[in-house]
Amino acid sequence: FKIGTDEMQGVWNADTHVVPDHRSVSVWFAYQANKIAPKVSLGMPSPNNYAILSAANAVIDVGRFTDLKACLDLGPILKAKGINAVLSSVCGGVFSVVPKLFSVYAKLRAKNDIVVEEVDRFDSRLDDLWQSVARDYEGAMVRNKRFLAWRFDRCPNRDYTRFVAERDGEIVGYMVTRHFRWGGFGRGRIVDYLVRPGDTAALNSLLERATRDFASRGIVSIICSVYTTNQEQLQEFRRHGFLYSRPGSQICIDRSSLADTLAG
């Protein structure tokens, strides 16, 4: 994780499972795991946990995310929530014009100098992208080829769709998505993206392409976590129909690890 010009090792929070016969030692297991883990925690498990750690003066808040959601098909969502099928269908039909309007608006704002393509794997050109934009982010995950290949290309239990945006033959951004079934319907998630702050043309083109891909797969809703300090990027998401939001996770640093870094 990059903070200013320094880099620190970090850990992603993950689900854990202990088989019933061994749960008596689960506290010891968790303690040992936390003891050897890197101290930059990329996303706290819950707002309640974050509140407890903050009150104990145990963490430093590096940044926050907000979860944005866009609806592509309201009918199935209402039906999944238990709304009458006829009413869900009527509301879905009335709402169907909304994502179409956002799609038309996105195409009108698209820039001809940006080309977005789907790729099977990330290559070394992503190192060049990271080097060109890293200085514009005070705090961010180091998104070089090594990290992207580890997180997305070699993930054993997820299938991702990768888009790269090019301007004059140079990669100026990427976006990673995945889709899954939940509540009986297709849902989509924008898992990660990176563009230079202020390059709304690249972000707009990536969002337009990803949303179009989701729509072609019959996805009913899309969710994406966006860094709250990127107000310009948040506004771009709004222009693409990401109107619903809720508080997301936090990026935190254990105070002891920061002290060790400064001492070093």
GROMACS .gro file of C-alpha atoms in nm:
model
  264
    1PHE     CA    1   0.000   0.000   0.000
    2LYS     CA    2   0.139   0.341  -0.104
    3ILE     CA    3   0.119   0.626   0.145
    4GLY     CA    4   0.284   0.938   0.007
    5THR     CA    5   0.615   0.812  -0.130
    6ASP     CA    6   0.641   0.517   0.111
    7GLU     CA    7   0.508   0.165   0.063
    8MET     CA    8   0.385  -0.072   0.335
    9GLN     CA    9   0.273  -0.433   0.320
   10GLY     CA   10  -0.102  -0.477   0.367
   11VAL     CA   11  -0.357  -0.750   0.421
   12TRP     CA   12  -0.706  -0.798   0.280
   13ASN     CA   13  -0.970  -0.898   0.534
   14ALA     CA   14  -1.109  -1.241   0.447
   15ASP     CA   15  -1.370  -1.484   0.574
   16THR     CA   16  -1.240  -1.758   0.802
   17HIS     CA   17  -1.380  -2.096   0.901
   18VAL     CA   18  -1.286  -2.333   1.181
   19VAL     CA   19  -1.432  -2.686   1.184
   20PRO     CA   20  -1.654  -2.760   1.489
   21ASP     CA   21  -1.412  -2.999   1.661
   22HIS     CA   22  -1.142  -2.732   1.668
   23ARG     CA   23  -1.340  -2.421   1.757
   24SER     CA   24  -1.211  -2.424   2.114
   25VAL     CA   25  -0.878  -2.299   1.979
   26SER     CA   26  -1.027  -2.051   1.732
   27VAL     CA   27  -0.936  -1.751   1.949
   28TRP     CA   28  -0.573  -1.867   1.962
   29PHE     CA   29  -0.581  -1.926   1.586
   30ALA     CA   30  -0.712  -1.574   1.518
   31TYR     CA   31  -0.453  -1.424   1.752
   32GLN     CA   32  -0.167  -1.601   1.575
   33ALA     CA   33  -0.297  -1.498   1.233
   34ASN     CA   34  -0.324  -1.134   1.338
   35LYS     CA   35   0.017  -1.145   1.504
   36ILE     CA   36   0.203  -1.234   1.184
   37ALA     CA   37  -0.017  -1.041   0.939
   38PRO     CA   38   0.091  -0.709   0.785
   39LYS     CA   39  -0.057  -0.414   0.967
   40VAL     CA   40  -0.225  -0.219   0.689
   41SER     CA   41  -0.583  -0.346   0.693
   42LEU     CA   42  -0.750  -0.284   0.357
   43GLY     CA   43  -1.112  -0.262   0.460
   44MET     CA   44  -1.244  -0.320   0.811
   45PRO     CA   45  -1.493  -0.605   0.863
   46SER     CA   46  -1.775  -0.380   0.981
   47PRO     CA   47  -1.855  -0.023   1.087
   48ASN     CA   48  -1.905  -0.148   1.446
   49ASN     CA   49  -1.560  -0.302   1.456
   50TYR     CA   50  -1.409   0.015   1.314
   51ALA     CA   51  -1.585   0.223   1.580
   52ILE     CA   52  -1.444   0.002   1.856
   53LEU     CA   53  -1.088   0.016   1.720
   54SER     CA   54  -1.108   0.394   1.673
   55ALA     CA   55  -1.235   0.444   2.027
   56ALA     CA   56  -0.944   0.237   2.152
   57ASN     CA   57  -0.705   0.463   1.959
   58ALA     CA   58  -0.571   0.152   1.786
   59VAL     CA   59  -0.596   0.257   1.421
   60ILE     CA   60  -0.538   0.552   1.191
   61ASP     CA   61  -0.808   0.613   0.931
   62VAL     CA   62  -0.638   0.644   0.593
   63GLY     CA   63  -0.955   0.666   0.387
   64ARG     CA   64  -1.312   0.553   0.335
   65PHE     CA   65  -1.516   0.401   0.059
   66THR     CA   66  -1.881   0.447  -0.029
   67ASP     CA   67  -2.079   0.171  -0.201
   68LEU     CA   68  -2.258   0.301  -0.510
   69LYS     CA   69  -2.536   0.104  -0.678
   70ALA     CA   70  -2.698   0.134  -1.021
   71CYS     CA   71  -3.021  -0.038  -1.121
   72LEU     CA   72  -3.055  -0.178  -1.474
   73ASP     CA   73  -3.383  -0.367  -1.429
   74LEU     CA   74  -3.610  -0.271  -1.139
   75GLY     CA   75  -3.876  -0.541  -1.189
   76PRO     CA   76  -3.671  -0.844  -1.077
   77ILE     CA   77  -3.531  -0.649  -0.781
   78LEU     CA   78  -3.878  -0.562  -0.654
   79LYS     CA   79  -3.993  -0.919  -0.708
   80ALA     CA   80  -3.695  -1.049  -0.508
   81LYS     CA   81  -3.799  -0.818  -0.224
   82GLY     CA   82  -4.144  -0.980  -0.212
   83ILE     CA   83  -4.339  -0.721  -0.410
   84ASN     CA   84  -4.641  -0.847  -0.606
   85ALA     CA   85  -4.531  -0.986  -0.944
   86VAL     CA   86  -4.775  -0.770  -1.143
   87LEU     CA   87  -4.677  -0.451  -0.960
   88SER     CA   88  -4.308  -0.540  -0.996
   89SER     CA   89  -4.352  -0.585  -1.370
   90VAL     CA   90  -4.537  -0.254  -1.410
   91CYS     CA   91  -4.279  -0.062  -1.206
   92GLY     CA   92  -4.000  -0.232  -1.399
   93GLY     CA   93  -4.156  -0.131  -1.729
   94VAL     CA   94  -4.191   0.231  -1.620
   95PHE     CA   95  -3.836   0.239  -1.484
   96SER     CA   96  -3.682   0.075  -1.794
   97VAL     CA   97  -3.646   0.412  -1.964
   98VAL     CA   98  -3.411   0.538  -1.691
   99PRO     CA   99  -3.104   0.319  -1.762
  100LYS     CA  100  -3.158   0.375  -2.134
  101LEU     CA  101  -3.141   0.752  -2.083
  102PHE     CA  102  -2.823   0.716  -1.879
  103SER     CA  103  -2.678   0.499  -2.157
  104VAL     CA  104  -2.759   0.756  -2.426
  105TYR     CA  105  -2.614   1.034  -2.210
  106ALA     CA  106  -2.293   0.833  -2.155
  107LYS     CA  107  -2.251   0.776  -2.530
  108LEU     CA  108  -2.301   1.146  -2.601
  109ARG     CA  109  -2.023   1.230  -2.353
  110ALA     CA  110  -1.784   0.963  -2.485
  111LYS     CA  111  -1.458   1.091  -2.633
  112ASN     CA  112  -1.337   0.963  -2.966
  113ASP     CA  113  -0.974   0.950  -2.849
  114ILE     CA  114  -1.047   0.672  -2.597
  115VAL     CA  115  -1.066   0.309  -2.705
  116VAL     CA  116  -1.180   0.045  -2.454
  117GLU     CA  117  -1.100  -0.320  -2.513
  118GLU     CA  118  -1.156  -0.638  -2.314
  119VAL     CA  119  -0.838  -0.833  -2.234
  120ASP     CA  120  -0.783  -1.185  -2.102
  121ARG     CA  121  -0.484  -1.103  -1.880
  122PHE     CA  122  -0.299  -0.800  -1.747
  123ASP     CA  123   0.045  -0.741  -1.902
  124SER     CA  124   0.348  -0.524  -1.829
  125ARG     CA  125   0.180  -0.214  -1.973
  126LEU     CA  126  -0.005  -0.189  -1.641
  127ASP     CA  127   0.331  -0.117  -1.473
  128ASP     CA  128   0.361   0.190  -1.694
  129LEU     CA  129   0.009   0.299  -1.602
  130TRP     CA  130   0.080   0.266  -1.230
  131GLN     CA  131   0.406   0.460  -1.259
  132SER     CA  132   0.229   0.742  -1.442
  133VAL     CA  133  -0.062   0.783  -1.198
  134ALA     CA  134   0.086   0.677  -0.860
  135ARG     CA  135   0.208   1.026  -0.775
  136ASP     CA  136  -0.147   1.159  -0.810
  137TYR     CA  137  -0.278   0.936  -0.529
  138GLU     CA  138  -0.171   1.009  -0.173
  139GLY     CA  139  -0.283   0.667  -0.053
  140ALA     CA  140  -0.360   0.370  -0.277
  141MET     CA  141  -0.295   0.003  -0.331
  142VAL     CA  142   0.012  -0.049  -0.549
  143ARG     CA  143  -0.165  -0.158  -0.866
  144ASN     CA  144   0.120  -0.286  -1.075
  145LYS     CA  145   0.114  -0.596  -1.294
  146ARG     CA  146   0.235  -0.816  -1.008
  147PHE     CA  147  -0.056  -0.721  -0.785
  148LEU     CA  148  -0.319  -0.729  -1.061
  149ALA     CA  149  -0.204  -1.069  -1.186
  150TRP     CA  150  -0.211  -1.207  -0.830
  151ARG     CA  151  -0.552  -1.065  -0.747
  152PHE     CA  152  -0.736  -1.125  -1.074
  153ASP     CA  153  -0.548  -1.347  -1.320
  154ARG     CA  154  -0.455  -1.618  -1.069
  155CYS     CA  155  -0.762  -1.606  -0.846
  156PRO     CA  156  -0.876  -1.972  -0.815
  157ASN     CA  157  -1.247  -1.917  -0.744
  158ARG     CA  158  -1.349  -1.602  -0.935
  159ASP     CA  159  -1.393  -1.520  -1.302
  160TYR     CA  160  -1.324  -1.156  -1.385
  161THR     CA  161  -1.381  -0.941  -1.692
  162ARG     CA  162  -1.100  -0.693  -1.762
  163PHE     CA  163  -1.125  -0.373  -1.965
  164VAL     CA  164  -0.838  -0.141  -2.057
  165ALA     CA  165  -0.874   0.213  -2.192
  166GLU     CA  166  -0.619   0.339  -2.444
  167ARG     CA  167  -0.543   0.686  -2.575
  168ASP     CA  168  -0.303   0.710  -2.868
  169GLY     CA  169  -0.187   0.354  -2.802
  170GLU     CA  170  -0.112   0.418  -2.433
  171ILE     CA  171  -0.313   0.256  -2.153
  172VAL     CA  172  -0.475   0.531  -1.945
  173GLY     CA  173  -0.701   0.319  -1.726
  174TYR     CA  174  -0.848  -0.020  -1.651
  175MET     CA  175  -1.162  -0.162  -1.493
  176VAL     CA  176  -1.231  -0.511  -1.356
  177THR     CA  177  -1.583  -0.652  -1.318
  178ARG     CA  178  -1.752  -0.977  -1.227
  179HIS     CA  179  -2.109  -1.103  -1.226
  180PHE     CA  180  -2.285  -1.355  -1.006
  181ARG     CA  181  -2.629  -1.484  -0.909
  182TRP     CA  182  -2.797  -1.352  -0.596
  183GLY     CA  183  -3.164  -1.369  -0.507
  184GLY     CA  184  -3.225  -1.561  -0.827
  185PHE     CA  185  -3.103  -1.280  -1.055
  186GLY     CA  186  -2.778  -1.166  -1.213
  187ARG     CA  187  -2.588  -0.904  -1.017
  188GLY     CA  188  -2.275  -0.719  -1.119
  189ARG     CA  189  -1.984  -0.564  -0.933
  190ILE     CA  190  -1.714  -0.326  -1.048
  191VAL     CA  191  -1.434  -0.478  -0.843
  192ASP     CA  192  -1.152  -0.238  -0.923
  193TYR     CA  193  -1.055   0.046  -1.154
  194LEU     CA  194  -0.775   0.296  -1.198
  195VAL     CA  195  -0.750   0.618  -1.399
  196ARG     CA  196  -0.560   0.938  -1.345
  197PRO     CA  197  -0.755   1.186  -1.128
  198GLY     CA  198  -0.921   1.432  -1.363
  199ASP     CA  199  -0.924   1.197  -1.663
  200THR     CA  200  -1.303   1.178  -1.674
  201ALA     CA  201  -1.291   1.077  -2.041
  202ALA     CA  202  -1.114   0.751  -1.956
  203LEU     CA  203  -1.342   0.677  -1.659
  204ASN     CA  204  -1.653   0.764  -1.859
  205SER     CA  205  -1.549   0.530  -2.141
  206LEU     CA  206  -1.471   0.244  -1.902
  207LEU     CA  207  -1.802   0.287  -1.720
  208GLU     CA  208  -1.998   0.298  -2.045
  209ARG     CA  209  -1.830  -0.020  -2.172
  210ALA     CA  210  -1.870  -0.209  -1.843
  211THR     CA  211  -2.236  -0.110  -1.804
  212ARG     CA  212  -2.308  -0.215  -2.161
  213ASP     CA  213  -2.143  -0.552  -2.094
  214PHE     CA  214  -2.352  -0.600  -1.778
  215ALA     CA  215  -2.672  -0.515  -1.966
  216SER     CA  216  -2.591  -0.771  -2.236
  217ARG     CA  217  -2.563  -1.040  -1.965
  218GLY     CA  218  -2.905  -0.959  -1.818
  219ILE     CA  219  -2.761  -0.808  -1.498
  220VAL     CA  220  -3.026  -0.627  -1.290
  221SER     CA  221  -2.800  -0.416  -1.065
  222ILE     CA  222  -2.436  -0.307  -1.031
  223ILE     CA  223  -2.242  -0.213  -0.718
  224CYS     CA  224  -1.905  -0.042  -0.689
  225SER     CA  225  -1.700   0.088  -0.396
  226VAL     CA  226  -1.550   0.433  -0.463
  227TYR     CA  227  -1.300   0.631  -0.256
  228THR     CA  228  -1.492   0.920  -0.099
  229THR     CA  229  -1.215   1.175  -0.156
  230ASN     CA  230  -1.246   1.127  -0.534
  231GLN     CA  231  -1.540   1.364  -0.567
  232GLU     CA  232  -1.488   1.410  -0.940
  233GLN     CA  233  -1.498   1.035  -0.995
  234LEU     CA  234  -1.802   1.001  -0.768
  235GLN     CA  235  -1.978   1.258  -0.984
  236GLU     CA  236  -1.890   1.060  -1.297
  237PHE     CA  237  -2.048   0.749  -1.146
  238ARG     CA  238  -2.363   0.952  -1.074
  239ARG     CA  239  -2.383   1.046  -1.441
  240HIS     CA  240  -2.393   0.675  -1.521
  241GLY     CA  241  -2.687   0.605  -1.294
  242PHE     CA  242  -2.509   0.510  -0.972
  243LEU     CA  243  -2.760   0.694  -0.757
  244TYR     CA  244  -2.789   0.477  -0.447
  245SER     CA  245  -2.510   0.481  -0.191
  246ARG     CA  246  -2.431   0.352   0.156
  247PRO     CA  247  -2.124   0.375   0.380
  248GLY     CA  248  -1.853   0.132   0.278
  249SER     CA  249  -1.536   0.000   0.439
  250GLN     CA  250  -1.237   0.189   0.573
  251ILE     CA  251  -0.866   0.162   0.500
  252CYS     CA  252  -0.680   0.163   0.831
  253ILE     CA  253  -0.327   0.133   0.965
  254ASP     CA  254  -0.237  -0.016   1.298
  255ARG     CA  255  -0.073   0.263   1.499
  256SER     CA  256   0.214   0.041   1.610
  257SER     CA  257   0.307  -0.042   1.250
  258LEU     CA  258   0.311   0.328   1.159
  259ALA     CA  259   0.543   0.395   1.451
  260ASP     CA  260   0.774   0.116   1.331
  261THR     CA  261   0.776   0.263   0.980
  262LEU     CA  262   0.858   0.612   1.102
  263ALA     CA  263   1.129   0.476   1.330
  264GLY     CA  264   1.277   0.288   1.036
   0.00000   0.00000   0.00000
